[in-house]
Tab-separated table of C-alpha atoms (C1' of nucleotides) in Angstrom:
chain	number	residue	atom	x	y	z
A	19	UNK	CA	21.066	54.980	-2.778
A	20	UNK	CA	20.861	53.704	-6.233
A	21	UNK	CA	17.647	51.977	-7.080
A	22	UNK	CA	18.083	51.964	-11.043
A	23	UNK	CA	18.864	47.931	-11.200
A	24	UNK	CA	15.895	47.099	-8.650
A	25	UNK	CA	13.750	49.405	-10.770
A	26	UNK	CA	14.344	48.200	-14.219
A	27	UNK	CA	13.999	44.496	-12.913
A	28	UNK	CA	10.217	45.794	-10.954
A	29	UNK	CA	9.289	47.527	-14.081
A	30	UNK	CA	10.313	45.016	-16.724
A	31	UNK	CA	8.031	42.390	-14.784
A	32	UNK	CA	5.264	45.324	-14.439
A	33	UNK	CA	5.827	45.773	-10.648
A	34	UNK	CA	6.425	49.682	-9.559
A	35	UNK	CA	9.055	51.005	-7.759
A	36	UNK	CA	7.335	51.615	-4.692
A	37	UNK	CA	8.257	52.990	-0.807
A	38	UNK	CA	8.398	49.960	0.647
A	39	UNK	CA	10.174	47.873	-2.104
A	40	UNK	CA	12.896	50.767	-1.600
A	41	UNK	CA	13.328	50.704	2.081
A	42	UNK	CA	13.510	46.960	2.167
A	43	UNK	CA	15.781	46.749	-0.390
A	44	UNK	CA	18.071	49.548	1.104
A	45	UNK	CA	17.774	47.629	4.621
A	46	UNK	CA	19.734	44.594	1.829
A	47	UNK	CA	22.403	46.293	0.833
A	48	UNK	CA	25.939	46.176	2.217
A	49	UNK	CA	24.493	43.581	4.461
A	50	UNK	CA	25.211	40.292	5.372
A	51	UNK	CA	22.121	37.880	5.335
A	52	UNK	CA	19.460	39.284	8.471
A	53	UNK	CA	16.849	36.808	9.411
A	54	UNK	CA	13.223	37.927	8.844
A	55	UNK	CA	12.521	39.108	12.117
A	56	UNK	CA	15.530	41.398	12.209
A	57	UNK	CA	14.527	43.106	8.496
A	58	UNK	CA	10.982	43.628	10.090
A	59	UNK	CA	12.308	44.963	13.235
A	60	UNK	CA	14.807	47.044	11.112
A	61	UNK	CA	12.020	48.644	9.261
A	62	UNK	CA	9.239	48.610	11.543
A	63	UNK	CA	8.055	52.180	11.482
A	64	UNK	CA	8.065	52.413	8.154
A	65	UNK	CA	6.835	49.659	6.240
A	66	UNK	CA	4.131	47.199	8.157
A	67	UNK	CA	5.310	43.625	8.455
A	68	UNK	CA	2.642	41.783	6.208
A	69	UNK	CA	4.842	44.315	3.171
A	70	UNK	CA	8.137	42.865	4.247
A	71	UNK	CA	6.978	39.427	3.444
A	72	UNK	CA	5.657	40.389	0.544
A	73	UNK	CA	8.103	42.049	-1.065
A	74	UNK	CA	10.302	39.542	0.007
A	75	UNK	CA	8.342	37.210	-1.311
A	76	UNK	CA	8.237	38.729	-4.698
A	77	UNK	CA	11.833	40.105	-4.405
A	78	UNK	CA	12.580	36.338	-4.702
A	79	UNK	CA	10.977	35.458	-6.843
A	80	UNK	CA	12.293	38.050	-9.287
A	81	UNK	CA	15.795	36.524	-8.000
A	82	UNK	CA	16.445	40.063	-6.829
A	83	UNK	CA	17.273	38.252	-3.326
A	84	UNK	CA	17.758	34.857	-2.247
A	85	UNK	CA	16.977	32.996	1.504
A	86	UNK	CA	19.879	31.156	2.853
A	87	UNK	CA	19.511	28.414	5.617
A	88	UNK	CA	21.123	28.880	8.719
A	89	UNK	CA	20.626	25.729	11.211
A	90	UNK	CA	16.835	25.419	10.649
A	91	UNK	CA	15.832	28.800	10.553
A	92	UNK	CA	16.628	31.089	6.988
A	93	UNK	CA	18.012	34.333	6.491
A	94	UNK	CA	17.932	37.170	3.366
A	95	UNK	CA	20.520	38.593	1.644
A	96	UNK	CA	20.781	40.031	-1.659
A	97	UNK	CA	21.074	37.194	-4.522
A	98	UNK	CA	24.175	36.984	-6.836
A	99	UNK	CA	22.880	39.407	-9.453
A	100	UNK	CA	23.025	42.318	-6.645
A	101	UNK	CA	25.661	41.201	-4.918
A	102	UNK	CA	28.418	38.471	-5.769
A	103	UNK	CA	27.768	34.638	-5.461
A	104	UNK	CA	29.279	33.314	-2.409
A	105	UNK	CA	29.050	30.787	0.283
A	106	UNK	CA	28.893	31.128	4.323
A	107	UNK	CA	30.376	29.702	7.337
A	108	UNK	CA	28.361	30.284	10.668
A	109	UNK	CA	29.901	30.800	13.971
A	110	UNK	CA	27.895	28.511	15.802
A	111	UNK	CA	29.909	29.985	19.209
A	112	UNK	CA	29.428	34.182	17.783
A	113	UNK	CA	26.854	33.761	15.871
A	114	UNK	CA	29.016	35.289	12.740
A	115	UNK	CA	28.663	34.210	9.348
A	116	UNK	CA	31.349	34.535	7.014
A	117	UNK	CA	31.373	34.956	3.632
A	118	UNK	CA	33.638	33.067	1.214
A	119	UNK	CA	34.619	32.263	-2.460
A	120	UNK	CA	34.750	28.823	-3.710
A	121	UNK	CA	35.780	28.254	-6.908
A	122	UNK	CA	36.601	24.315	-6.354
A	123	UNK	CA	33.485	23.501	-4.565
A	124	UNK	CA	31.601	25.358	-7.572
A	125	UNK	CA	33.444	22.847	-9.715
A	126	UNK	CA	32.504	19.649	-7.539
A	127	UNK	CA	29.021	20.788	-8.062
A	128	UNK	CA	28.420	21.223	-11.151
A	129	UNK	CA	30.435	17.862	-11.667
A	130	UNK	CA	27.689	16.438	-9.644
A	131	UNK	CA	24.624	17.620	-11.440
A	132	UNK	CA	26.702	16.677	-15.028
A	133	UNK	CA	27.217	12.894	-12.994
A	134	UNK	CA	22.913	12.738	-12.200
A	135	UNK	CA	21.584	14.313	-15.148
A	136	UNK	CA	20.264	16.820	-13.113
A	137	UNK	CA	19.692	20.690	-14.292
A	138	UNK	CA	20.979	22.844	-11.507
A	139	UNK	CA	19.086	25.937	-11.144
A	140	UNK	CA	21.044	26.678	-7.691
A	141	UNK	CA	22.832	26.069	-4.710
A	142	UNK	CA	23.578	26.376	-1.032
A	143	UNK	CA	26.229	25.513	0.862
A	144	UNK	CA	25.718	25.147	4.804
A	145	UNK	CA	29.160	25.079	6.854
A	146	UNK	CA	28.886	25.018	10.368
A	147	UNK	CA	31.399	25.024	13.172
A	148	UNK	CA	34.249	27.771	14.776
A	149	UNK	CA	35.568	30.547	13.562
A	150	UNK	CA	39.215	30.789	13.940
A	151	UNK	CA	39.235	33.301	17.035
A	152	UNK	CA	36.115	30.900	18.985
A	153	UNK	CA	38.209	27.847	18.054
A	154	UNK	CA	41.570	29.719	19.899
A	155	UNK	CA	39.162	30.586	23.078
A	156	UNK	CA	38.262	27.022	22.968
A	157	UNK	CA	41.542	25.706	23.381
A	158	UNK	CA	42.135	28.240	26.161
A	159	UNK	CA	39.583	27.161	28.414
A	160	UNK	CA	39.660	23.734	27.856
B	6	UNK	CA	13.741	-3.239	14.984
B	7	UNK	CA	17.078	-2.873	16.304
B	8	UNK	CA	16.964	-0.302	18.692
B	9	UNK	CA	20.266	-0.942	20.764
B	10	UNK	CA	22.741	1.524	18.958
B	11	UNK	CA	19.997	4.107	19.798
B	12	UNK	CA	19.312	2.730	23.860
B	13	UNK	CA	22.991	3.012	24.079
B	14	UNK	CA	23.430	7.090	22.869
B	15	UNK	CA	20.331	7.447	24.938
B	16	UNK	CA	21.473	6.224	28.224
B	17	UNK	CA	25.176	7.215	28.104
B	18	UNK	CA	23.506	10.351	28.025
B	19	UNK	CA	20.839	9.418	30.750
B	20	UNK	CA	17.494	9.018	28.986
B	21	UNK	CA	15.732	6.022	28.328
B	22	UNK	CA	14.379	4.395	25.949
B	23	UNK	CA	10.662	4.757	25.642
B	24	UNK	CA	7.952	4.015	23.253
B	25	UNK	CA	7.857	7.160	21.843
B	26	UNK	CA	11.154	7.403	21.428
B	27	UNK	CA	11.383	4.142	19.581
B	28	UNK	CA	8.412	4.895	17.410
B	29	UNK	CA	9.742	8.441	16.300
B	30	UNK	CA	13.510	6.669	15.581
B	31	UNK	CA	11.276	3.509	13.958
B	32	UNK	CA	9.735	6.160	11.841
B	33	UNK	CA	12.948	7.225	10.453
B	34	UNK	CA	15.417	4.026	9.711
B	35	UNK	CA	15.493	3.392	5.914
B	36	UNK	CA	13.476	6.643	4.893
B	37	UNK	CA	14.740	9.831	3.375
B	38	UNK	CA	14.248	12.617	5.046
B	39	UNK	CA	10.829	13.626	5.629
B	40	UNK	CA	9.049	16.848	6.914
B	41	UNK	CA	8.017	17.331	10.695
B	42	UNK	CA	4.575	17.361	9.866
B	43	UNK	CA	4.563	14.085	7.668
B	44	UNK	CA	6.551	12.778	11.027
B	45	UNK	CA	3.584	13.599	13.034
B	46	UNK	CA	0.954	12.388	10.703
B	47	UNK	CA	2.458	9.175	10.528
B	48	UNK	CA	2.496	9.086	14.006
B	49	UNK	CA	-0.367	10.311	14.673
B	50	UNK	CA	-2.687	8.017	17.394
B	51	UNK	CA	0.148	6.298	18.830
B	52	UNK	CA	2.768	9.543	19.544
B	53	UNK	CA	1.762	13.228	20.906
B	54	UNK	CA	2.993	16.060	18.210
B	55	UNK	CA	4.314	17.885	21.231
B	56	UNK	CA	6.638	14.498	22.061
B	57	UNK	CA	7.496	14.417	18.549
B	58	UNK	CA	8.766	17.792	19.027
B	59	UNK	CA	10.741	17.165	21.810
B	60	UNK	CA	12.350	13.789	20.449
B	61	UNK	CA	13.010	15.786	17.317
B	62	UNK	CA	15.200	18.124	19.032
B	63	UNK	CA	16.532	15.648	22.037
B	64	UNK	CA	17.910	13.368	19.031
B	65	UNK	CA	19.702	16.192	17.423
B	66	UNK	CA	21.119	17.339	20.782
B	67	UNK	CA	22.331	13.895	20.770
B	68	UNK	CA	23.588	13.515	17.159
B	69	UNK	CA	21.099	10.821	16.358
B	70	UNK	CA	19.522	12.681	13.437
B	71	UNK	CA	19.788	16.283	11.407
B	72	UNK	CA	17.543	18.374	10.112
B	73	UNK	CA	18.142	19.127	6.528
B	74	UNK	CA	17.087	22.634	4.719
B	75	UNK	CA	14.584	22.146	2.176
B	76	UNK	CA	13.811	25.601	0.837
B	77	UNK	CA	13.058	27.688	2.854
B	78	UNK	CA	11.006	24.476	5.140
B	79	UNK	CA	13.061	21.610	7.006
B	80	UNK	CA	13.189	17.934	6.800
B	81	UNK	CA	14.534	15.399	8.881
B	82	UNK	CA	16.671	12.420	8.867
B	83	UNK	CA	18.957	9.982	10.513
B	84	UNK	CA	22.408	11.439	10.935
B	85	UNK	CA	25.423	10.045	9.149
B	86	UNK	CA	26.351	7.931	12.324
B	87	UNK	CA	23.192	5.931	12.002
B	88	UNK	CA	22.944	6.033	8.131
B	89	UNK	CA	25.561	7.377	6.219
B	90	UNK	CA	27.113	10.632	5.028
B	91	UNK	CA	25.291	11.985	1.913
B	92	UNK	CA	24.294	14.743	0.110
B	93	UNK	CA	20.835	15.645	-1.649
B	94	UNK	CA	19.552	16.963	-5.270
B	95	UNK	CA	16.170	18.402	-4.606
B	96	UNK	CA	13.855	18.263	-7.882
B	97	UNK	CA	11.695	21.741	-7.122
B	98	UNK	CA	9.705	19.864	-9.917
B	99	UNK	CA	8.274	16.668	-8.345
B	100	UNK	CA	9.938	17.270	-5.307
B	101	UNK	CA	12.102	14.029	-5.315
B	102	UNK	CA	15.113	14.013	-2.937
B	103	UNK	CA	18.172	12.398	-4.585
B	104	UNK	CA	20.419	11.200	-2.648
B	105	UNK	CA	24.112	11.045	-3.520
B	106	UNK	CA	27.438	10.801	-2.439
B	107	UNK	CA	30.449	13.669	-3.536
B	108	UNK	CA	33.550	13.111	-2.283
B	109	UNK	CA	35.059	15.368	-4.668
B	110	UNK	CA	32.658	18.197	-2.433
B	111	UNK	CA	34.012	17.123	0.763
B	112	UNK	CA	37.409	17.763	0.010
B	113	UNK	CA	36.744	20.808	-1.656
B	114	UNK	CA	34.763	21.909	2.062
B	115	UNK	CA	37.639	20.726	4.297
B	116	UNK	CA	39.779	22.803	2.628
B	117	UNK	CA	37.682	25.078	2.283
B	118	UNK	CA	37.908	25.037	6.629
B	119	UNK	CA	41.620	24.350	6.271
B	120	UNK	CA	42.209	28.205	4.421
B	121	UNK	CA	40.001	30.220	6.840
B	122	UNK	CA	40.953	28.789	10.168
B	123	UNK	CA	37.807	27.584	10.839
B	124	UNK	CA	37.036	24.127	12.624
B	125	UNK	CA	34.351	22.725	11.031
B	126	UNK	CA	31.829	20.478	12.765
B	127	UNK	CA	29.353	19.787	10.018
B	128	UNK	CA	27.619	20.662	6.525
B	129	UNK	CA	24.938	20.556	4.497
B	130	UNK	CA	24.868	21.318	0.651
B	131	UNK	CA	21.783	21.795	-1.120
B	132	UNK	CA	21.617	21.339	-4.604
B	133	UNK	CA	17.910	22.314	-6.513
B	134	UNK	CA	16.899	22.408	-9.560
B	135	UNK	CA	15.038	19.547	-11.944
B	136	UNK	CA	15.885	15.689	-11.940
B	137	UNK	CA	16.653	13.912	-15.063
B	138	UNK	CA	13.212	12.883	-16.149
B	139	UNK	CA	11.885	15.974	-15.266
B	140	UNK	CA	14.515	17.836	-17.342
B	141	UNK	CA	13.012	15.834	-20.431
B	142	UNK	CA	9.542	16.401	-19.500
B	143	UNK	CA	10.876	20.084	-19.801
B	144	UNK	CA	12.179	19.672	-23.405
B	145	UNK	CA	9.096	17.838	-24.339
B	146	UNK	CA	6.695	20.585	-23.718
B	147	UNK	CA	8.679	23.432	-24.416
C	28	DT	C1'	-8.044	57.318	-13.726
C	29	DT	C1'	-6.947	52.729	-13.414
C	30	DT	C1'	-4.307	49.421	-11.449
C	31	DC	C1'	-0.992	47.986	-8.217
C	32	DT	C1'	0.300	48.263	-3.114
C	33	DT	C1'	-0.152	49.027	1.415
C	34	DG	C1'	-1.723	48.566	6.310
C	35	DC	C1'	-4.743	46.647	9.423
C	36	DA	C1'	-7.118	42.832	11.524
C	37	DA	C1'	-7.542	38.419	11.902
C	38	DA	C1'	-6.826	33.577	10.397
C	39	DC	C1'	-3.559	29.729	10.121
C	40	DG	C1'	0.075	26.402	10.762
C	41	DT	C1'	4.120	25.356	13.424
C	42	DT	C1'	6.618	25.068	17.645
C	43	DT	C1'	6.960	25.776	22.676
C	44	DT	C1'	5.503	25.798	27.613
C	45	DG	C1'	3.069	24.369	32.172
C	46	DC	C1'	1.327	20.849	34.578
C	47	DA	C1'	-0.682	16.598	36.245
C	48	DA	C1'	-0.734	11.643	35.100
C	49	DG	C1'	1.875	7.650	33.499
C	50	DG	C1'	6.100	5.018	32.389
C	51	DT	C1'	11.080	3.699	33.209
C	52	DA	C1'	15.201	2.179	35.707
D	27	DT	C1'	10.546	4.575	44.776
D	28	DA	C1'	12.339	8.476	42.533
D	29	DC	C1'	12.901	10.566	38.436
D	30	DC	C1'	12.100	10.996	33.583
D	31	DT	C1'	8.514	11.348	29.889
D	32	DT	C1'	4.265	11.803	28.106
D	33	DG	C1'	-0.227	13.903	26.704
D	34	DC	C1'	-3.285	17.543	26.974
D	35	DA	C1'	-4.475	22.361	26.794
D	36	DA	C1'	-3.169	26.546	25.693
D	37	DA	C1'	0.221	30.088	24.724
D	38	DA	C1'	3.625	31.983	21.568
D	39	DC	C1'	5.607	32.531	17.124
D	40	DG	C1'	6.059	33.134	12.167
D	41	DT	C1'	3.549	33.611	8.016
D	42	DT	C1'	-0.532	34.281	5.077
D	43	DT	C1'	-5.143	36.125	3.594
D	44	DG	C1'	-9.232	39.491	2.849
D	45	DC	C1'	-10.386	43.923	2.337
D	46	DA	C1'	-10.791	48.908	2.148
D	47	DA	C1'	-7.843	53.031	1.844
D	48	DG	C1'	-3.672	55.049	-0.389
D	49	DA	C1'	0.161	55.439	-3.827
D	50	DA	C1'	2.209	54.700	-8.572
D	51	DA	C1'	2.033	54.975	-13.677
DNA sequence: TTTCTTGCAAACGTTTTGCAAGGTA
DNA sequence: TACCTTGCAAAACGTTTGCAAGAAA
């Protein structure tokens, strides 16, 4: 596992590279977003749950990851600097959440925030409904 | 009030309309969306939390409102068949909810749906960052 | 060594559940 | 009347805080 990137970005803001910072990072990568409970239960064991908050916390904060909403709840996943920026559609039948480019609905955005005068720091896109395979079983039993 | 759009999704589903379910649907008409606990509060002496709660979620069984993701918190509102379909520029700033509308988005999501074979049922976008006067504020200081 | 971090215990706020009393059709 | 809903109390979660012991620079 590399953690040069997560280190630089800790030490440049004078956090250390510590244990816990690298296991809850490394339960990040290659991942989908996992909901809170499922990191803690991931690493429990090894780091105590009041860390995992914390790191997430500050993890965030250093925009190392970013929490995504998924119905009302939130998951983690690695933020656009670690990973690639991306949007999600969630299975509400499986559960799944896909990930997907958008290049036009990056456009409409920004459009948007030009059309408001508003500074965009970020965004999140919620889409919710079947995936294709749910939607076929759908039509079967109906 | 005009509560007989919201007796008639109640008792084609068979529930009634009660006071509490009035007040809690009062509470919303003609208000952005606000958090559960400002729900409650304004509420409070004349509705239970707990049958907040549970009108909260029976409503959005029912379509009658949404929650919407703000941060990593939730807020509520009317859903688009009882107000109308919309999206929302949160200012992180002074923590204004702008509400707008982007059709230029929803065609960009429905095709979005159209190129993965997924059947979408609904969406949220959340857009943050700071709102015009805040922006100058910004400038101003720094 | 000095400072930053962790784990534990326990507090806190939010949401859910069980049950008897009250309201609705 | 018969069933649905409510309010209360209390449990169950998810998240945060205080503090002493342990790890990083």
């Amino acid at each position: 596992m590399d953690y040069s990137r997560l280190a630089k970005v800790l030490s440049s803001n004078g956090f250390s590279l510590t244990q816990a910072r690298k296991r809850v990072f490394g339960a990040l990568v290659d991942q989908e977003g996992i909901s809170m409970n499922e990191l803690i239960c991931e690493l429990s064991g090894t780091v105590d749950r009041v860390s995992v908050y914390r790191n997430v916390t500050l993890f965030e904060k250093l925009g190392i990851l970013q929490r995504i909403s998924n119905g009302f709840k939130y998951k983690v996943e690695l933020s656009d600097s670690f990973s690639s920026h991306h949007h999600h559609l969630s299975c509400s039948q499986c559960g799944q959440i896909i990930n997907i480019k958008a290049d036009q609905l990056e456009g409409a955005i920004k459009q948007l925030g030009k059309d408001h005068g508003f500074v965009i720091s970020g965004h999140q896109v919620e889409i919710h409904g079947s995936c294709a395979q749910c939607a076929l079983k759908g039509k079967e039993v109906g």
